[in-house]
């Protein structure tokens, strides 16, 4: 644990990845001649927890990131992210929408999360949470 300048203790966020859903558009079918191509999207859903019995201020920002962690000596590119302004008390439920065409089955992907307040990091996940290509026991739901 590390103490920040404001006296807040920074600790890890524990993530639980619930499922991955693969869904297309929910729009009703149109005349074939009027249809524009629609990119299919997929969703990674999960929850984040922190151990401290601490209410987050209303200006807190929760962010969950899907990252490509294939290269050990380079910054991990963010494939997709979701942001929640003023998150609820834990568990914080989140969903990250991403384009499955951006996923390479030969690469490794993880999800991490963080909570910032006034630009300062309060909480961050401290473990790798593999998803998609190297993830054990992830359930795919097709729509």
Short mmCIF file of C-alpha atoms in Angstrom, two decimals:
data_model
loop_
_atom_site.label_atom_id
_atom_site.label_comp_id
_atom_site.label_asym_id
_atom_site.label_seq_id
_atom_site.Cartn_x
_atom_site.Cartn_y
_atom_site.Cartn_z
CA UNK A 1 0.00 0.00 0.00
CA UNK A 2 1.17 3.50 -0.77
CA UNK A 3 0.08 6.74 0.81
CA UNK A 4 -0.70 9.68 -1.45
CA UNK A 5 -0.08 13.37 -0.73
CA UNK A 6 -3.72 13.80 0.29
CA UNK A 7 -3.56 11.03 2.87
CA UNK A 8 -5.68 8.62 0.83
CA UNK A 9 -4.37 5.06 0.82
CA UNK A 10 -4.00 3.64 -2.67
CA UNK A 11 -4.79 -0.08 -2.90
CA UNK A 12 -5.75 -2.55 -5.54
CA UNK A 13 -9.13 -2.99 -7.12
CA UNK A 14 -10.23 -6.59 -7.32
CA UNK A 15 -11.88 -7.39 -10.65
CA UNK A 16 -14.29 -10.18 -11.43
CA UNK A 17 -15.09 -10.72 -15.09
CA UNK A 18 -18.60 -12.02 -15.39
CA UNK A 19 -19.00 -12.85 -19.05
CA UNK A 20 -18.32 -11.81 -22.59
CA UNK A 21 -21.26 -11.20 -24.85
CA UNK A 22 -21.09 -11.07 -28.60
CA UNK A 23 -23.97 -9.10 -30.04
CA UNK A 24 -24.88 -7.40 -33.28
CA UNK A 25 -27.26 -4.51 -33.86
CA UNK A 26 -30.63 -4.50 -32.12
CA UNK A 27 -32.19 -2.34 -34.85
CA UNK A 28 -35.20 -3.84 -36.68
CA UNK A 29 -34.48 -5.25 -40.12
CA UNK A 30 -34.77 -2.68 -42.90
CA UNK A 31 -35.22 -3.13 -46.60
CA UNK A 32 -32.02 -4.75 -47.92
CA UNK A 33 -31.44 -1.89 -50.35
CA UNK A 34 -31.55 0.61 -47.43
CA UNK A 35 -29.21 -1.29 -45.12
CA UNK A 36 -25.81 0.12 -44.28
CA UNK A 37 -23.10 -2.19 -42.96
CA UNK A 38 -23.30 -2.51 -39.17
CA UNK A 39 -20.22 -3.53 -37.23
CA UNK A 40 -20.82 -6.32 -34.73
CA UNK A 41 -19.82 -5.47 -31.20
CA UNK A 42 -18.88 -7.59 -28.24
CA UNK A 43 -19.00 -6.76 -24.55
CA UNK A 44 -16.85 -7.74 -21.59
CA UNK A 45 -18.81 -7.37 -18.33
CA UNK A 46 -17.44 -7.51 -14.84
CA UNK A 47 -17.40 -6.05 -11.34
CA UNK A 48 -14.73 -4.18 -9.42
CA UNK A 49 -14.30 -4.06 -5.64
CA UNK A 50 -12.06 -2.26 -3.19
CA UNK A 51 -11.58 -3.29 0.43
CA UNK A 52 -11.62 0.07 2.18
CA UNK A 53 -14.88 1.09 3.83
CA UNK A 54 -14.81 4.41 2.07
CA UNK A 55 -17.52 6.22 0.15
CA UNK A 56 -16.26 7.71 -3.08
CA UNK A 57 -16.87 11.42 -3.62
CA UNK A 58 -19.42 12.33 -6.32
CA UNK A 59 -16.66 13.49 -8.68
CA UNK A 60 -14.90 10.09 -8.68
CA UNK A 61 -14.25 8.52 -12.09
CA UNK A 62 -14.13 4.76 -12.60
CA UNK A 63 -12.40 3.50 -15.74
CA UNK A 64 -12.06 -0.07 -17.04
CA UNK A 65 -9.65 -0.76 -19.91
CA UNK A 66 -9.25 -3.64 -22.34
CA UNK A 67 -5.55 -3.71 -23.24
CA UNK A 68 -3.30 -5.67 -25.58
CA UNK A 69 -0.47 -6.85 -23.31
CA UNK A 70 1.37 -8.98 -25.87
CA UNK A 71 4.59 -6.97 -25.86
CA UNK A 72 6.51 -6.98 -22.59
CA UNK A 73 8.77 -4.05 -23.45
CA UNK A 74 6.15 -1.60 -24.74
CA UNK A 75 3.22 0.35 -23.41
CA UNK A 76 0.02 -1.71 -23.70
CA UNK A 77 -2.31 -0.24 -26.31
CA UNK A 78 -5.89 0.31 -25.13
CA UNK A 79 -8.31 -1.61 -27.37
CA UNK A 80 -11.44 -0.28 -25.64
CA UNK A 81 -12.48 1.45 -22.44
CA UNK A 82 -15.49 2.43 -20.42
CA UNK A 83 -15.83 5.31 -17.98
CA UNK A 84 -18.36 5.71 -15.18
CA UNK A 85 -18.71 9.15 -13.61
CA UNK A 86 -19.69 9.00 -9.93
CA UNK A 87 -19.68 5.20 -9.63
CA UNK A 88 -21.96 3.44 -7.18
CA UNK A 89 -20.57 1.85 -4.01
CA UNK A 90 -18.82 -1.48 -4.64
CA UNK A 91 -19.29 -3.77 -6.34
CA UNK A 92 -19.00 -1.48 -9.35
CA UNK A 93 -20.55 -3.18 -12.37
CA UNK A 94 -19.08 -2.31 -15.75
CA UNK A 95 -19.24 -3.33 -19.41
CA UNK A 96 -16.61 -2.64 -22.05
CA UNK A 97 -17.88 -2.66 -25.65
CA UNK A 98 -15.27 -3.54 -28.25
CA UNK A 99 -14.97 -4.38 -31.92
CA UNK A 100 -14.12 -8.12 -32.21
CA UNK A 101 -12.36 -7.47 -35.53
CA UNK A 102 -9.68 -5.65 -33.49
CA UNK A 103 -8.85 -8.84 -31.56
CA UNK A 104 -5.97 -11.01 -32.78
CA UNK A 105 -6.18 -14.59 -31.48
CA UNK A 106 -2.36 -14.78 -31.28
CA UNK A 107 -2.13 -11.84 -28.85
CA UNK A 108 -2.87 -11.50 -25.11
CA UNK A 109 -5.49 -9.18 -23.62
CA UNK A 110 -6.26 -8.11 -20.07
CA UNK A 111 -8.77 -5.90 -18.31
CA UNK A 112 -7.68 -3.45 -15.64
CA UNK A 113 -9.52 -0.78 -13.71
CA UNK A 114 -8.79 2.39 -11.81
CA UNK A 115 -10.59 5.07 -9.84
CA UNK A 116 -9.46 8.69 -9.96
CA UNK A 117 -10.60 11.66 -7.91
CA UNK A 118 -9.57 15.19 -8.91
CA UNK A 119 -7.02 13.67 -11.30
CA UNK A 120 -5.35 11.67 -8.49
CA UNK A 121 -5.25 7.90 -8.59
CA UNK A 122 -7.11 6.45 -5.59
CA UNK A 123 -7.45 2.79 -6.58
CA UNK A 124 -6.01 0.60 -9.34
CA UNK A 125 -6.19 -3.08 -10.13
CA UNK A 126 -2.95 -4.74 -9.15
CA UNK A 127 -3.25 -8.08 -10.94
CA UNK A 128 -3.55 -9.16 -14.56
CA UNK A 129 -7.04 -10.29 -15.53
CA UNK A 130 -6.69 -12.17 -18.84
CA UNK A 131 -9.66 -12.13 -21.21
CA UNK A 132 -10.56 -13.28 -24.72
CA UNK A 133 -7.59 -15.22 -26.11
CA UNK A 134 -5.99 -16.61 -22.94
CA UNK A 135 -8.90 -16.42 -20.50
CA UNK A 136 -9.99 -19.53 -18.60
CA UNK A 137 -13.68 -20.15 -17.94
CA UNK A 138 -15.05 -17.17 -19.85
CA UNK A 139 -18.53 -17.75 -21.19
CA UNK A 140 -19.48 -16.48 -24.65
CA UNK A 141 -23.11 -15.53 -25.28
CA UNK A 142 -24.15 -15.10 -28.88
CA UNK A 143 -27.13 -12.98 -29.86
#
